[in-house]
Coordinates of C-alpha atoms in Angstrom, one line a residue:
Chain A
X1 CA -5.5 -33.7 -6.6
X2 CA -4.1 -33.7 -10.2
X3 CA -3.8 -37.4 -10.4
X4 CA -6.8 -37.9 -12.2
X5 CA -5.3 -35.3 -14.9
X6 CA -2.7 -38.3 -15.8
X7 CA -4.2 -41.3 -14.4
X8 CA -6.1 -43.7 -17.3
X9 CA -10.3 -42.8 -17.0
X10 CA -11.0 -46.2 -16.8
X11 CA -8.7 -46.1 -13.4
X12 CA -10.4 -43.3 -11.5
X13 CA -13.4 -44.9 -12.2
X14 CA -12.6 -48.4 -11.0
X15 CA -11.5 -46.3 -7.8
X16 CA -14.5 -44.2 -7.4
X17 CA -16.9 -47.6 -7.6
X18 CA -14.1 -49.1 -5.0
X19 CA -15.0 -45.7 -3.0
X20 CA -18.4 -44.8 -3.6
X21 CA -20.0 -48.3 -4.6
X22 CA -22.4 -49.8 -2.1
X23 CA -20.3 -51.5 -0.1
X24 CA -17.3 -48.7 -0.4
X25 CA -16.3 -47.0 2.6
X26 CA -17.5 -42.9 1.4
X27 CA -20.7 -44.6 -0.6
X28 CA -22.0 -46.1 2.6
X29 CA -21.0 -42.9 4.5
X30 CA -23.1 -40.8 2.2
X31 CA -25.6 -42.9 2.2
X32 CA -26.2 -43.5 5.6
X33 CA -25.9 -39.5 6.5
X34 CA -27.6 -38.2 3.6
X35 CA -29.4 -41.0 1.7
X36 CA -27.0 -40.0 -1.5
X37 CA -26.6 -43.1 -3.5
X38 CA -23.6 -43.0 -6.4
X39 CA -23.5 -46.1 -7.8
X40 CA -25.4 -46.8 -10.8
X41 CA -27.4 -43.3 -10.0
X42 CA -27.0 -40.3 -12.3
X43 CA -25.6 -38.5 -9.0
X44 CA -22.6 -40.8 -9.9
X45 CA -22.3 -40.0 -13.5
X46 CA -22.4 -35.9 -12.1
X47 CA -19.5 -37.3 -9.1
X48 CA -17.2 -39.1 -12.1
X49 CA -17.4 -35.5 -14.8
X50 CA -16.2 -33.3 -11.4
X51 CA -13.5 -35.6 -10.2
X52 CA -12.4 -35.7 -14.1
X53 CA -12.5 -32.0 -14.9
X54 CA -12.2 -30.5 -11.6
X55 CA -8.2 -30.6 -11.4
X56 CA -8.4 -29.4 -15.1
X57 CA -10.5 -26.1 -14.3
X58 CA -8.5 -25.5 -10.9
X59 CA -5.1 -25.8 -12.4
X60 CA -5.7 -22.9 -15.0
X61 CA -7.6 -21.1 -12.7
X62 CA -4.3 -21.1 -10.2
X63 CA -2.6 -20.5 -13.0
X64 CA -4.6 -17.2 -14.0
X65 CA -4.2 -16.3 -10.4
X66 CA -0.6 -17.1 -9.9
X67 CA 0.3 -14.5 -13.5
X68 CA -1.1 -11.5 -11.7
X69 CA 1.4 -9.0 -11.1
X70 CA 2.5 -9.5 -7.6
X71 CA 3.7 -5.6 -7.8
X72 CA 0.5 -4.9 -8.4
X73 CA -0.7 -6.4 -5.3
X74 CA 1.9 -4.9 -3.2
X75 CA 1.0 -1.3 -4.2
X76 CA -2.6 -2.4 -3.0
X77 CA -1.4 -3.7 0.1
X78 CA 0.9 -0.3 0.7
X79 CA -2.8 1.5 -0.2
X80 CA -4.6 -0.3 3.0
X81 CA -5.9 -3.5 1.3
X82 CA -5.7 -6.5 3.7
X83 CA -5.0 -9.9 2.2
X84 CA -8.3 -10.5 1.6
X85 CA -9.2 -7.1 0.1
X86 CA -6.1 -7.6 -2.7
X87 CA -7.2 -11.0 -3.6
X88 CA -11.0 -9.2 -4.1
X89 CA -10.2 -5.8 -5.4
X90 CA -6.8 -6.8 -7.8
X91 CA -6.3 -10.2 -7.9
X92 CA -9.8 -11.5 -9.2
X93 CA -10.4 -9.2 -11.3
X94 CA -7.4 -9.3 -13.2
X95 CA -7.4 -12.7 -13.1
X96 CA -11.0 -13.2 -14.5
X97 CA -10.4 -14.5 -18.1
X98 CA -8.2 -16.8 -17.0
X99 CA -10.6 -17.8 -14.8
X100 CA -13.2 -18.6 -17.7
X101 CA -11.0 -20.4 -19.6
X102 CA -10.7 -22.9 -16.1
X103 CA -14.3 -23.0 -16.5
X104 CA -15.1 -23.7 -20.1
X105 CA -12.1 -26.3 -19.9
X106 CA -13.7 -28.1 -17.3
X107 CA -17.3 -28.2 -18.8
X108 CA -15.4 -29.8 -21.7
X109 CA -13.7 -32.4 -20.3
X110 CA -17.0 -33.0 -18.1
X111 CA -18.7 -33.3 -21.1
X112 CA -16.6 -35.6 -22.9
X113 CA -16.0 -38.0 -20.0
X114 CA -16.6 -41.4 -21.1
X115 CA -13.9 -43.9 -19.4
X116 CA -14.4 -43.0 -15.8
X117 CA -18.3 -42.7 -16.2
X118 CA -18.8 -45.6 -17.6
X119 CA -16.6 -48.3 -15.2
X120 CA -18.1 -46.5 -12.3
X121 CA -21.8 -46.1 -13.1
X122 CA -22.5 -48.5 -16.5
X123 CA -24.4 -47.4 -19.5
X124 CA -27.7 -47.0 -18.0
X125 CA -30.6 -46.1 -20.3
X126 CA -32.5 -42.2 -18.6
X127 CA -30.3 -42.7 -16.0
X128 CA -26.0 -43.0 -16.1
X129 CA -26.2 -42.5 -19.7
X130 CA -23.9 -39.5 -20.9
X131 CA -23.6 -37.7 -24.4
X132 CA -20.5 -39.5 -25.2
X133 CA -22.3 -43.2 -23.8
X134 CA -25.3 -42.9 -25.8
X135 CA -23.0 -41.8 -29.0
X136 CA -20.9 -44.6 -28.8
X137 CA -24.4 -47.2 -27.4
X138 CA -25.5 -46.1 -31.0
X139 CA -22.9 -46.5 -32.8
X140 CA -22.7 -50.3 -31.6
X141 CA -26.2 -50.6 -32.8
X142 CA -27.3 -51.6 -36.1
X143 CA -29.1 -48.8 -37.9
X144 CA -28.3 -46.7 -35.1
X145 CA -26.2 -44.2 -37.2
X146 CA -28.8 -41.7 -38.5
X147 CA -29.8 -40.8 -34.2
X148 CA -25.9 -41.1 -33.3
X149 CA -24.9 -38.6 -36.0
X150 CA -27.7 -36.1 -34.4
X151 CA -26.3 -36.8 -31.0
X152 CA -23.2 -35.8 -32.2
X153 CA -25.1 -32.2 -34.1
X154 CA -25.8 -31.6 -30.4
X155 CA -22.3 -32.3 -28.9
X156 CA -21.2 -30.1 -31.7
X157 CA -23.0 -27.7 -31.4
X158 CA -22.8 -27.9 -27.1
X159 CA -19.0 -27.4 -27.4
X160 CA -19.0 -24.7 -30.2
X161 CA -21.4 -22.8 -28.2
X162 CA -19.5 -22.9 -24.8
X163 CA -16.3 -21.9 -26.6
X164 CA -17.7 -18.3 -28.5
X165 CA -19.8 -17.6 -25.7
X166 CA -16.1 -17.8 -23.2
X167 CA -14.1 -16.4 -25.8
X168 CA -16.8 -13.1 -26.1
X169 CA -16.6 -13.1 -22.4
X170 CA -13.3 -13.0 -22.3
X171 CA -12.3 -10.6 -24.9
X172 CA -15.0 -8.1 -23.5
X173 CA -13.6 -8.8 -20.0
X174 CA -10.4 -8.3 -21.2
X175 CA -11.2 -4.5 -23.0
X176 CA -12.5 -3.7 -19.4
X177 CA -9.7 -4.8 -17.3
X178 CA -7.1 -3.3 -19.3
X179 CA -9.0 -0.6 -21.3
Chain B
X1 CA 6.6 13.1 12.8
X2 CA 10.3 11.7 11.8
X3 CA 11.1 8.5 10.0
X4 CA 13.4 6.7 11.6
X5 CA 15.7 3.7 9.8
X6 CA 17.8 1.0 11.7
X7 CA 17.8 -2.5 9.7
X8 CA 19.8 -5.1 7.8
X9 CA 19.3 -7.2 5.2
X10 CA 21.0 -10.1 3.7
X11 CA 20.6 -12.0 0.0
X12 CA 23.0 -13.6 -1.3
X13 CA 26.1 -11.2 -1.3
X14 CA 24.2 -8.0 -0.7
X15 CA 24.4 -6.5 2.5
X16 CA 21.5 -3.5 3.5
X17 CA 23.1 -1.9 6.5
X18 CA 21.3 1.2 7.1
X19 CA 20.2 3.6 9.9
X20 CA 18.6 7.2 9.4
X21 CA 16.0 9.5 10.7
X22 CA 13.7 11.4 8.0
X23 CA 12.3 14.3 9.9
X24 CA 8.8 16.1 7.9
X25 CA 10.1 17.3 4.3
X26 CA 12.3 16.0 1.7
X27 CA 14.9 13.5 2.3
X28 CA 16.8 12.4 -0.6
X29 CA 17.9 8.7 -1.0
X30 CA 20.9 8.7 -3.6
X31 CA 22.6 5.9 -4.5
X32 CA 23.1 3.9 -7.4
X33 CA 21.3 0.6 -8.4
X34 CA 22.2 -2.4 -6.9
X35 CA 23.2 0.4 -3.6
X36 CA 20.2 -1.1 -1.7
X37 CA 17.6 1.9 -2.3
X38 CA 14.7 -0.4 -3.7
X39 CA 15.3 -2.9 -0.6
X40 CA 15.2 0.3 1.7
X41 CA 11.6 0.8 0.2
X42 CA 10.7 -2.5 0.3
X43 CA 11.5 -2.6 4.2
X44 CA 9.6 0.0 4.9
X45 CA 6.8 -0.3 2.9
X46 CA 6.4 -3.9 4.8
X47 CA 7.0 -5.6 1.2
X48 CA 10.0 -7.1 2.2
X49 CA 11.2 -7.8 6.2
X50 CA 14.5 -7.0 7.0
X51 CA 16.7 -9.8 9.2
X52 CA 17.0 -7.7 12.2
X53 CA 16.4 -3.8 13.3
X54 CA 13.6 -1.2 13.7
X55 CA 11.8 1.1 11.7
X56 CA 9.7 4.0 13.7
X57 CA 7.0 6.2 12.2
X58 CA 6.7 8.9 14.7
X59 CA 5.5 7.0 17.4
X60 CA 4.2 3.8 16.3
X61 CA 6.4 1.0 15.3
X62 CA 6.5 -0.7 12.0
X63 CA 9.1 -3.5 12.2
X64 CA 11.4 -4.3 15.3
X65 CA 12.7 -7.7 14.9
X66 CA 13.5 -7.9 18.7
X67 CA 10.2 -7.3 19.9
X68 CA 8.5 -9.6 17.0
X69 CA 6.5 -6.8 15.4
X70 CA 5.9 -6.5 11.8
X71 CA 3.1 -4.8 11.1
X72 CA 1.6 -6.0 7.7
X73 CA 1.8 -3.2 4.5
X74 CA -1.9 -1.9 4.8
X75 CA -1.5 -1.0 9.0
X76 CA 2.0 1.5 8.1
X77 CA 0.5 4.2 6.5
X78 CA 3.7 4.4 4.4
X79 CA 2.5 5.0 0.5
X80 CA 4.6 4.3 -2.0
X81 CA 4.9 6.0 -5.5
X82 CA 6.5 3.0 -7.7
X83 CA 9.1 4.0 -10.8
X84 CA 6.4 1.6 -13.2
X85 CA 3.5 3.3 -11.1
X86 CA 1.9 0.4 -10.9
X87 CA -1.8 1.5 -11.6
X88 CA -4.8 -1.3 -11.4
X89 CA -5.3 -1.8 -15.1
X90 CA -8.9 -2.7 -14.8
X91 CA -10.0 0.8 -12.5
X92 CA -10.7 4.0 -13.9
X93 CA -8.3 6.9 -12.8
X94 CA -11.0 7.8 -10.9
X95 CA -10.6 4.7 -9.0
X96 CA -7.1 4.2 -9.0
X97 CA -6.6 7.4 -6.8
X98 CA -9.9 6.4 -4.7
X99 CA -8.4 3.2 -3.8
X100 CA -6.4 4.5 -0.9
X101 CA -9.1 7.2 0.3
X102 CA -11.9 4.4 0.9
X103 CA -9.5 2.0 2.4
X104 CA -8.3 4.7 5.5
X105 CA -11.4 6.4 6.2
X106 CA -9.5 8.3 8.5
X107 CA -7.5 9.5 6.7
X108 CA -5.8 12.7 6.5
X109 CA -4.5 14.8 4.0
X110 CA -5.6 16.9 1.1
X111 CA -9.1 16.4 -0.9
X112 CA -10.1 14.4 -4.0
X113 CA -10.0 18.2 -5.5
X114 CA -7.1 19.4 -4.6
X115 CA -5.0 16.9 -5.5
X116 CA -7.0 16.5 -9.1
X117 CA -6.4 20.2 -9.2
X118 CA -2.9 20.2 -8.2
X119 CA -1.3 17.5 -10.6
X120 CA -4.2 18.7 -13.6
X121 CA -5.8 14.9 -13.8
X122 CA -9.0 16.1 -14.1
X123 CA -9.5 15.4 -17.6
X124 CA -8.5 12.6 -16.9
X125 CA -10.4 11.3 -14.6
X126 CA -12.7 8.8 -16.9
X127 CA -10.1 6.9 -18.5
X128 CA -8.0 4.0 -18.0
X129 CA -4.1 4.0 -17.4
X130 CA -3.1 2.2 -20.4
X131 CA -4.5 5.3 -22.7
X132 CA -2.3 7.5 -20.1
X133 CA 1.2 8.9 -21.6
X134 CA 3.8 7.7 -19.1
X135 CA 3.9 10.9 -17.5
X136 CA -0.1 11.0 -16.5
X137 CA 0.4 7.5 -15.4
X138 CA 2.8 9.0 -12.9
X139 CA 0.6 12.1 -11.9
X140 CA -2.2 9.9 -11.2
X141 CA 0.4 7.3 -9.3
X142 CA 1.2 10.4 -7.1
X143 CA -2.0 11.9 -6.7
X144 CA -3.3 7.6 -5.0
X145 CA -0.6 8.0 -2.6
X146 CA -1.1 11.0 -1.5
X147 CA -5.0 10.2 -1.5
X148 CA -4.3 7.3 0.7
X149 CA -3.5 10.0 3.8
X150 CA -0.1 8.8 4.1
X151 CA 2.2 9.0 7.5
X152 CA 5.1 8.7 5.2
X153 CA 5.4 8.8 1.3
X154 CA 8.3 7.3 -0.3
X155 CA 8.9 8.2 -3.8
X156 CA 10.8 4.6 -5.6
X157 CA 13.1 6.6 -8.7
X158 CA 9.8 8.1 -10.1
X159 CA 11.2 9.5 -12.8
X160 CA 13.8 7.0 -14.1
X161 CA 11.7 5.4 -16.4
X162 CA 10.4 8.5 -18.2
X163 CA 12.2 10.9 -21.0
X164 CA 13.9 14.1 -20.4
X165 CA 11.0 16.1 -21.4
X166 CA 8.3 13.8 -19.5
X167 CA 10.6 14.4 -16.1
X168 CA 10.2 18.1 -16.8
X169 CA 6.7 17.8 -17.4
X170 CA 6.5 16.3 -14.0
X171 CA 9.0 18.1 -11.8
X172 CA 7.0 20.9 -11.2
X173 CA 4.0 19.0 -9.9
X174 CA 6.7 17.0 -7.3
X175 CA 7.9 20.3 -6.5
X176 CA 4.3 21.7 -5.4
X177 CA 3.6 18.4 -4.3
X178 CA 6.3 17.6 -1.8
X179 CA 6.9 21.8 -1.0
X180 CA 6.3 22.4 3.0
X181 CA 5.5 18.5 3.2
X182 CA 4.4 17.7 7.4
X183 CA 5.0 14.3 6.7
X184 CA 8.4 12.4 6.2
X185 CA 9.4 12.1 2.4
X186 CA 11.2 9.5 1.1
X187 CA 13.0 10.5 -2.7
X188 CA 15.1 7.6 -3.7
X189 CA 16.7 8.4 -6.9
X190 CA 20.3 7.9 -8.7
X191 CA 20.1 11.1 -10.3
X192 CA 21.7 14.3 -7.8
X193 CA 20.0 16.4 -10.3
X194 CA 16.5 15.4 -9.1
X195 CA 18.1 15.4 -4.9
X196 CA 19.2 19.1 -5.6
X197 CA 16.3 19.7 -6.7
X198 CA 13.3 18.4 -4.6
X199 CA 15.4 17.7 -1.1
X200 CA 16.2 19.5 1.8
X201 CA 18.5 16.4 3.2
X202 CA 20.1 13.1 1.6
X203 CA 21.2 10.3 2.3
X204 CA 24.1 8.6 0.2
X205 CA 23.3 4.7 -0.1
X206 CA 26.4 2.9 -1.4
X207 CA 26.7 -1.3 -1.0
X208 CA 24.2 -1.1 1.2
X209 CA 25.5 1.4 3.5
X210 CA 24.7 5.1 4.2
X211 CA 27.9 6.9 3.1
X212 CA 26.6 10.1 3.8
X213 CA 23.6 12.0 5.4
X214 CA 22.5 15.7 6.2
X215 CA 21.6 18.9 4.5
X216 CA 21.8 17.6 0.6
X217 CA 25.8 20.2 -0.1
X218 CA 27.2 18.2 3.1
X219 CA 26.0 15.2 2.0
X220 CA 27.5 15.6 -1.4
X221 CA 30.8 17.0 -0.5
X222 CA 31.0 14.1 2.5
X223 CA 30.3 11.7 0.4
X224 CA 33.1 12.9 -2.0
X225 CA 30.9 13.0 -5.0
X226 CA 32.8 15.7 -6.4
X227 CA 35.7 13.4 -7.1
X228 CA 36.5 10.7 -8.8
X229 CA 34.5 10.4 -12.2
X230 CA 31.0 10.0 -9.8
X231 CA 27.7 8.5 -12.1
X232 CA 25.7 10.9 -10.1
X233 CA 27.8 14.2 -11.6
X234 CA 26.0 16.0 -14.5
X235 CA 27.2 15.1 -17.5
X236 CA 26.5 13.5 -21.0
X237 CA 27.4 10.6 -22.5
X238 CA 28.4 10.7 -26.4
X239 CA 29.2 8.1 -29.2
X240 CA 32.0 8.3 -31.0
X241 CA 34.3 6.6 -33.4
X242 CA 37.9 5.2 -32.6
X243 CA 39.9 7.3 -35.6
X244 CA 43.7 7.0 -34.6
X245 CA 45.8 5.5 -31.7
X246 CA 49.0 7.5 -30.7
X247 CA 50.8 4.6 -29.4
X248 CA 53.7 6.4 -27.9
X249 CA 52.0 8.6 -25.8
X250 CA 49.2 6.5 -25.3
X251 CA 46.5 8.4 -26.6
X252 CA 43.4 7.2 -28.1
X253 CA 42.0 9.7 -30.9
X254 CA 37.9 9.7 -31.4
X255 CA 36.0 11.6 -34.0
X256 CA 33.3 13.1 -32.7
X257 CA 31.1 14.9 -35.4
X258 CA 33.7 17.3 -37.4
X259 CA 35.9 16.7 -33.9
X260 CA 38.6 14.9 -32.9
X261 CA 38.7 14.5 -28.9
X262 CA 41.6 13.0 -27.2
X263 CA 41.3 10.3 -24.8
X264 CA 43.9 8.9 -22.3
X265 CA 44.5 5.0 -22.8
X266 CA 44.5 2.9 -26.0
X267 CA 40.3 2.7 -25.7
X268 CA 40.3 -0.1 -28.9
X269 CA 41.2 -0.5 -32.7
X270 CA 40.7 1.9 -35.0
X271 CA 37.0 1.9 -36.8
X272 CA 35.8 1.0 -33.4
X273 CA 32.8 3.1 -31.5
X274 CA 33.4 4.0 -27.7
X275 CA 31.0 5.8 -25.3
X276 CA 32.7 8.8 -23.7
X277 CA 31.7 10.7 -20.7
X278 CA 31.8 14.2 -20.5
X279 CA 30.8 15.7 -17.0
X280 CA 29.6 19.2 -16.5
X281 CA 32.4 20.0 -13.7
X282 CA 35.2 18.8 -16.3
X283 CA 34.1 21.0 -18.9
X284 CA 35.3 24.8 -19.2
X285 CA 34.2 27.5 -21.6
X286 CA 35.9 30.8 -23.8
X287 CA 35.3 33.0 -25.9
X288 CA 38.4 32.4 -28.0
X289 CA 40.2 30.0 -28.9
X290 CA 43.1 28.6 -26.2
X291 CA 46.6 29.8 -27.1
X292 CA 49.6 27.2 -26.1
X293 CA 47.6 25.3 -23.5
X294 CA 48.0 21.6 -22.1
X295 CA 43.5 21.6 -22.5
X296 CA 43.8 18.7 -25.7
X297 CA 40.1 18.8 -26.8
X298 CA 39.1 22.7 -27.8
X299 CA 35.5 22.1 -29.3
X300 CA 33.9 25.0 -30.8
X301 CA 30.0 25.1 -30.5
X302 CA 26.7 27.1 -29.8
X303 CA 25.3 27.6 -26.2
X304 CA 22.0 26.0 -26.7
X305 CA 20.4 27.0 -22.8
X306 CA 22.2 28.4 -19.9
X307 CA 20.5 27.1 -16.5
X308 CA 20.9 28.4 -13.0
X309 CA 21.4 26.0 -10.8
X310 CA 20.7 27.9 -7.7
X311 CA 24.0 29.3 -5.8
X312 CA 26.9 30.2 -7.3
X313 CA 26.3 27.3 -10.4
X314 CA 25.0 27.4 -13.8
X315 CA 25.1 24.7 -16.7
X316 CA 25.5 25.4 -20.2
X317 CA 24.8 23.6 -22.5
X318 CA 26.9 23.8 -25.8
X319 CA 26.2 22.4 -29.2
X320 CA 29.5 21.5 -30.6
X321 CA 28.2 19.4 -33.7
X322 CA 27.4 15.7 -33.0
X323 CA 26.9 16.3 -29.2
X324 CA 25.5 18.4 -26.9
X325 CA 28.1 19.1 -24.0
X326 CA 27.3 20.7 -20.5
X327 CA 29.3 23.0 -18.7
X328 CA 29.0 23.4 -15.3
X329 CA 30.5 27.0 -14.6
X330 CA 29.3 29.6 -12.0
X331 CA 27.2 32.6 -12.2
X332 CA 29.5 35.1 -12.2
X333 CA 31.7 33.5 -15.0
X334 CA 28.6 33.2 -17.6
X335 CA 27.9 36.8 -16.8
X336 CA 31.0 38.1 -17.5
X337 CA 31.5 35.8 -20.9
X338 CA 28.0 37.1 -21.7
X339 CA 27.0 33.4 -22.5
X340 CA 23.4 33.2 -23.8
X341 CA 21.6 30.9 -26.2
X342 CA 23.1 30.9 -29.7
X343 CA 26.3 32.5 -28.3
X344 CA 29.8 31.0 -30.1
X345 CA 32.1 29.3 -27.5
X346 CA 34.5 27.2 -27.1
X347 CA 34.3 24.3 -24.9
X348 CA 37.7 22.8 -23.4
X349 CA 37.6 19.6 -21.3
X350 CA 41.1 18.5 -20.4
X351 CA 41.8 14.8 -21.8
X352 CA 42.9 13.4 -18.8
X353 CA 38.7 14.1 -17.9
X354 CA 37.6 11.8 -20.8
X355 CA 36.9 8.9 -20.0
X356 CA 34.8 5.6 -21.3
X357 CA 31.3 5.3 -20.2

């Protein structure tokens, strides 16, 4: 589950075209129940961002889950709350910044994926090609430098606006969870 | 409906072996920590399972080991009012004492009102528990588990973490509060003061074992806490200074304030500071001074408050300059002295009753 957290991008993606190419094992699966094509597709590029920032967005998430008073949850639990009830009524709530902060991690790493994207799915032109692909496609091109430094405006400005917005979120979640 | 106890529990090298019944109204819980009490709760609660025993609340069983039933926290109808009170942080007071209600519809007990009206939350009702003094924060824990329509409330030492003045801010409400309860009450505490008080019975908890149980006198005088320089004795605790050793006899010489109190034993080197207990039952009053007696440590003072204790007791509490003392005398002697606040006295406490806290 975490491996992709340490493995090298370039790795996961070698294994997820192994897995999900064609002629992989899960790809052919997928495609024969559901016609979902990875390789090459921009379903692919979407497959290679979750497997890179999923473990990142569910290990601070635990993380924000596991730092919730546990003495807290036991006086809920003396108070009638089942399991589930605690998790709902204590647990998730206090643990919601936290749980933002999972979030907003994982959009950025998604965004910034480059290695894993582009071993599994190429460099495709309107179809594999990511933010960070077409920056770097640019940059490789002669004259090139006037659209790549717009491209990077927009990742700028993509990253900036998904970090105030969590960190409003966060601080006005935080004034109502602990008043 | 009676609360009755039968478990052990082992960690590491702490033994709980203990069996009671609680019957409806107030049974104390004294011991000291590390005596077991807050395992006790725990077991009960269903926090914590013990390794073998049953626990009955009136006819339905919460734990027995040998017939594999543990019934899970939220099924025992056992509330619990924590020492940190342990109120949700993101819910209103308002909330925090609905919590319980909405969770047992069916349950018992007094209203929303009464309760609000009893412990005087309803201004309070709006806000959050981190803008609550630590004494509302424990009016509002009390009033959730009463809300919650308990079979059983057990009360975890809720006073130890609070001030003298925010325990007498509260005592009165636990005294209406747990007065004619029909349910078993649970008052775990280390202070005897607070068991006098609020308890019809105790139960002394010591390593784990109950060391003594029935109406809260016997339990005192059968767990010998009159003797032997007992942490649950009223008393104070003062700092003073180490100002002169008397090697021959032994004697360790302390000023405290304009005072110089005589303690047995050679208590450290001279300049050093050293606690010094003082309990009530070790210290004596008069009106003059002693003539030719073996009492070392004659500290003149002013009685500060003179308290009935209920039955033939009273503590007095003396200002003697750089400590307040208490006195624990009876009735009849603080009559006949005529002690009252701002009266001149002289308090005596023997030095063989000094001793290092």
């Amino acid at each position: 589950m975490h491996l992709p957290l340490v493995l090298p991008p370039v790795v996961t993606g070698y294994l997820l075209l192994i897995a999900f190419g064609r002629r992989g094992i899960l790809g052919q699966t997928f495609e024969n129940c559901c016609g979902l094509v990875f390789s090459f597709r921009w379903t692919g590029a979407a497959l290679a961002a979750g497997v890179m920032g999923f473990p990142l967005m569910v290990r601070a998430i635990r993380l924000s889950i596991e730092a919730v008073d546990r003495r807290l949850e036991d006086a809920a639990a003396t108070l009638g709350s089942g399991r589930l009830g605690v998790f709902f009524a204590v647990t998730l709530p206090l643990s919601v910044p936290g749980l933002l902060a999972g979030v907003v991690l994982g959009f950025a790493k998604a965004l910034g994926e480059f290695g894993a994207t582009i071993t599994f799915v190429s460099n495709i032109p309107g179809e594999t090609r990511t933010l960070p692909a077409a920056i770097y496609t640019l940059t490789q091109t002669p004259g090139g430098d006037a659209a790549a430094g717009r491209l990077v405006l927009i990742a700028v400005a993509l990253s900036l606006a998904a970090l105030v917005a969590s960190e409003l979120l966060a601080r006005r979640l935080a004034t109502r969870i602990s008043g | 409906m009676t609360l009755q106890v039968d478990i052990t529990r082992h960690a590491g090298d702490f033994a709980l072996d203990a069996a009671f019944e609680a019957p409806a109204g107030v049974t104390a819980v004294l011991g000291r920590s590390g005596a077991g009490k807050s395992t006790l709760v725990s077991a009960i609660a269903g926090l914590s399972r013990p390794d073998s025993g049953r626990i009955d609340l009136g006819s339905t069983t919460l734990f027995d080991r040998a017939a594999r039933i543990d019934l899970p926290p939220r099924k025992r109808r056992v509330a619990v009012v924590f020492q940190e009170s342990r109120l949700f942080p993101h819910l209103s007071v308002r909330s925090n004492l609905m919590f319980g209600r909405r969770r047992r519809s069916e349950a018992q007990g007094p209203s929303f009102e009464q309760v609000v009206e009893t412990l005087g939350i309803g201004a309070l009702l709006s806000r959050r528990p981190r803008s609550l003094s630590g004494g509302e924060r424990q009016r509002v824990a009390i009033g959730r588990a009463l809300l919650a329509g308990p079979g059983a409330l057990l009360f975890d030492e809720p006073l130890a973490a609070l001030d003298a003045e925010r325990k007498a801010e509260i005592m009165p409400f636990l005294e209406t509060i747990v007065a004619g309860a029909e349910i078993p009450v649970l008052y775990v505490t280390h202070a005897l003061e607070e068991a006098r008080r609020l308890a019809d019975r105790m139960i002394v908890l010591e390593r784990g074992t109950v060391l003594a149980s029935g109406p809260v006198e016997a339990a005192v005088a059968a767990a010998g806490l009159a003797s032997a320089g007992d942490r649950f004795l009223d008393g104070v605790t003062v700092e003073a200074t180490i100002a002169e050793i008397d090697e021959r006899y032994e004697l360790t010489g302390l000023a405290l304030g304009q005072h110089r109190v005589w303690a047995p034993g050679v208590l450290g080197a001279v300049g050093e500071a050293a606690r010094l207990r003082f309990l009530a039952r070790d210290v004596a009053l008069s009106l003059d001074p002693p003539q030719r007696s073996s009492v070392r440590n004659v500290l003149p003072g002013l009685v500060r408050s003179l308290k009935r204790t209920g039955g033939p007791y009273a503590i007095v509490s003396v200002d003697v300059g750089g400590a307040v003392l208490r006195a624990e005398i009876t009735t009849r002697a603080a009559d006949e002295l005529g002690l009252a606040p701002g009266r001149m006295v002289h308090a005596l406490v023997k030095s063989v009753a000094v001793s290092r806290a």
